Amino acid sequence: MRDKKSSVWFTAGLIITYVLMIAVNALANILPINGQTTGEISDKYGNLFAPAGFTFAVWSVIYVLLALHVLYQLGLFQKKHRSALLHPIGIYFCTSSVLNALWILTWHYERLLLSVLIMLGMLVILIKINKLTHEHGLSRREVFFVRIPFSVYFGWITIATIANITAYLVSIDWDGFGLAEVTWTIMILLTGAAIGILAILRLKDIAYGLVLIWAYYGIYSKHISISGFHGEYPAIITTILICLALIALSIVFIAFKKIRN
């Protein structure tokens, strides 16, 4: 009886927290919360690391993949055997969904330091989830419904965390220890790429790497577009292209190893 009751609470938790996350994110732009959209706040604290607006369409992909994961947790698409891995991942996922909703609220009410702390919490949880999915042997079905959703989510939150920290620094008029904004942006781009490449190689995760490609392409697009920076910062554009090449090479390397194996 206790196990059945626990299962009901677990299932309810998955559904409620996922719906909460989707609802808060939708209302953020429909209402919008605090009279401003998520993008408008991002523009208010604009910086040279911010990607073009279309880049954020990746959230639609993330939410669809997470919806498929929730359905898988509920028993759809599964065979009779239920992996023991699903329960701990489900607990982490519920927590991350609540944090996602809280992040929207702190962002829209411009509590940027708190939003950074919440984003870091999401990042830590996604690191734990991805560590779990890569430590266990998964079937192809499990790779699609369990590993890939969180690989994509982790990839985007890696970049979003850097962007969130950058926006906070802009909000407090940080002088960058006297270094030019272009110099700091180049350092941030290289650091983000280095972290991403290490994660790709360590986790052997192509999906994670593809999200990084998308994010850096979004930054590149903003820098070359007329509505963006219109090529005003050639050093940053060159750095982005170098980062894209290095990330792509790491993905090709992992793909080649997987094919050989």
Coordinates of C-alpha atoms in Angstrom, one line a residue, residues 24-190:
V24 CA 4.7 30.1 -15.6
N25 CA 6.9 30.4 -18.8
A26 CA 3.8 30.9 -20.9
L27 CA 2.3 33.5 -18.6
A28 CA 5.7 35.3 -18.5
N29 CA 5.1 36.5 -22.1
I30 CA 1.3 36.3 -22.4
L31 CA 0.5 38.6 -19.4
P32 CA 3.4 39.5 -19.3
I33 CA 4.6 39.1 -15.7
N34 CA 5.5 42.4 -14.1
G35 CA 4.5 44.1 -17.4
Q36 CA 7.6 43.0 -19.4
T37 CA 8.5 40.0 -21.4
T38 CA 11.5 37.8 -20.8
G39 CA 13.2 39.1 -23.9
E40 CA 12.6 42.8 -23.0
I41 CA 14.4 42.2 -19.7
S42 CA 17.2 40.6 -21.6
D43 CA 17.5 43.6 -23.9
K44 CA 17.5 45.9 -20.9
Y45 CA 20.7 44.3 -19.7
G46 CA 22.1 43.9 -23.1
N47 CA 25.7 42.7 -23.5
L48 CA 28.0 41.3 -26.2
F49 CA 27.4 37.7 -25.2
A50 CA 23.6 37.7 -25.7
P51 CA 22.4 35.7 -28.7
A52 CA 19.8 36.7 -31.3
G53 CA 16.2 36.3 -30.4
F54 CA 15.5 33.3 -32.6
T55 CA 18.0 31.3 -30.6
F56 CA 15.5 31.0 -27.7
A57 CA 13.3 28.8 -29.8
V58 CA 15.4 26.0 -28.4
W59 CA 13.1 26.2 -25.3
S60 CA 10.3 24.7 -27.5
V61 CA 12.5 21.7 -28.3
I62 CA 13.5 21.4 -24.6
Y63 CA 9.8 21.4 -23.4
V64 CA 8.7 18.9 -26.0
L65 CA 11.6 16.5 -25.1
L66 CA 10.8 17.0 -21.4
A67 CA 7.1 16.3 -22.1
L68 CA 8.1 13.0 -23.8
H69 CA 10.3 12.2 -20.7
V70 CA 7.3 12.8 -18.4
L71 CA 5.1 10.5 -20.5
Y72 CA 7.9 7.9 -20.4
Q73 CA 8.0 8.2 -16.6
L74 CA 4.3 7.6 -16.6
G75 CA 4.7 4.3 -18.4
L76 CA 4.1 5.3 -22.0
F77 CA 6.5 4.0 -24.7
Q78 CA 8.0 1.6 -22.0
K79 CA 8.3 -2.1 -22.0
K80 CA 7.2 -4.0 -18.9
H81 CA 10.6 -3.5 -17.2
R82 CA 10.9 -0.1 -15.5
S83 CA 14.4 1.1 -15.0
A84 CA 15.4 2.0 -11.4
L85 CA 17.1 5.0 -12.8
L86 CA 13.8 6.8 -13.5
H87 CA 12.9 7.5 -9.8
P88 CA 16.0 9.5 -8.8
I89 CA 15.9 11.3 -12.2
G90 CA 12.2 12.1 -11.6
I91 CA 13.0 13.6 -8.2
Y92 CA 15.7 15.8 -9.7
F93 CA 13.5 16.7 -12.6
C94 CA 10.6 17.9 -10.3
T95 CA 13.1 20.1 -8.4
S96 CA 14.5 21.6 -11.6
S97 CA 11.0 22.3 -12.9
V98 CA 10.2 24.3 -9.7
L99 CA 13.5 26.1 -10.0
N100 CA 12.7 26.9 -13.6
A101 CA 9.4 28.5 -12.6
L102 CA 11.1 30.5 -9.8
W103 CA 13.8 31.7 -12.1
I104 CA 11.1 33.2 -14.4
L105 CA 9.6 35.1 -11.4
T106 CA 13.0 36.4 -10.2
W107 CA 14.0 37.4 -13.7
H108 CA 10.8 39.3 -14.4
Y109 CA 10.9 41.1 -11.1
E110 CA 14.6 41.9 -11.9
R111 CA 16.0 40.2 -8.9
L112 CA 19.0 39.3 -11.0
L113 CA 21.4 38.0 -8.2
L114 CA 18.7 35.7 -7.0
S115 CA 18.0 34.6 -10.5
V116 CA 21.7 33.7 -10.9
L117 CA 21.6 31.6 -7.7
I118 CA 18.5 29.7 -8.9
M119 CA 20.1 29.2 -12.4
L120 CA 23.2 27.7 -10.7
G121 CA 20.9 25.4 -8.7
M122 CA 19.3 24.2 -12.0
L123 CA 22.8 23.7 -13.5
V124 CA 23.9 21.5 -10.5
I125 CA 20.7 19.4 -10.8
L126 CA 21.2 18.9 -14.5
I127 CA 24.8 17.9 -14.0
K128 CA 23.6 15.3 -11.5
I129 CA 21.0 14.0 -13.9
N130 CA 23.4 13.8 -16.8
K131 CA 26.0 12.0 -14.7
L132 CA 23.3 9.4 -13.8
T133 CA 22.3 8.9 -17.4
H134 CA 25.9 8.4 -18.5
E135 CA 26.9 6.1 -15.7
H136 CA 24.3 3.6 -16.6
G137 CA 24.0 1.5 -19.7
L138 CA 20.8 2.6 -21.5
S139 CA 18.8 1.0 -24.3
R140 CA 18.1 3.0 -27.4
R141 CA 14.6 3.7 -26.2
E142 CA 16.0 5.0 -22.9
V143 CA 18.6 7.1 -24.7
F144 CA 15.8 8.9 -26.5
F145 CA 13.4 9.4 -23.7
V146 CA 15.8 9.8 -20.8
R147 CA 19.3 10.9 -21.8
I148 CA 18.6 13.2 -24.8
P149 CA 16.0 15.4 -23.1
F150 CA 18.4 16.2 -20.3
S151 CA 21.4 16.5 -22.6
V152 CA 19.7 19.2 -24.6
Y153 CA 18.4 20.9 -21.4
F154 CA 21.9 20.8 -19.8
G155 CA 23.5 22.2 -22.9
W156 CA 21.2 25.2 -23.0
I157 CA 21.4 25.9 -19.2
T158 CA 25.2 25.8 -19.5
I159 CA 25.1 28.8 -21.8
A160 CA 22.1 30.4 -20.1
T161 CA 24.0 30.4 -16.8
I162 CA 26.9 32.3 -18.3
A163 CA 24.4 34.8 -19.9
N164 CA 22.5 35.2 -16.6
I165 CA 25.7 36.0 -14.8
T166 CA 26.7 38.5 -17.5
A167 CA 23.4 40.2 -17.3
Y168 CA 23.7 40.5 -13.5
L169 CA 27.2 42.1 -13.9
V170 CA 25.7 44.6 -16.4
S171 CA 22.9 45.4 -13.9
I172 CA 25.5 46.4 -11.2
D173 CA 27.6 48.4 -13.7
W174 CA 30.6 46.1 -13.1
D175 CA 33.7 47.7 -14.6
G176 CA 35.4 44.4 -15.5
F177 CA 38.5 45.2 -13.5
G178 CA 39.2 48.0 -16.0
L179 CA 39.2 45.6 -19.0
A180 CA 37.3 46.5 -22.1
E181 CA 33.9 44.8 -22.7
V182 CA 35.2 43.2 -25.9
T183 CA 38.1 41.6 -24.0
W184 CA 35.7 40.2 -21.3
T185 CA 33.3 38.9 -24.0
I186 CA 36.1 37.1 -25.7
M187 CA 37.2 35.5 -22.4
I188 CA 33.7 34.5 -21.6
L189 CA 33.2 32.9 -25.1
L190 CA 36.4 30.9 -24.8

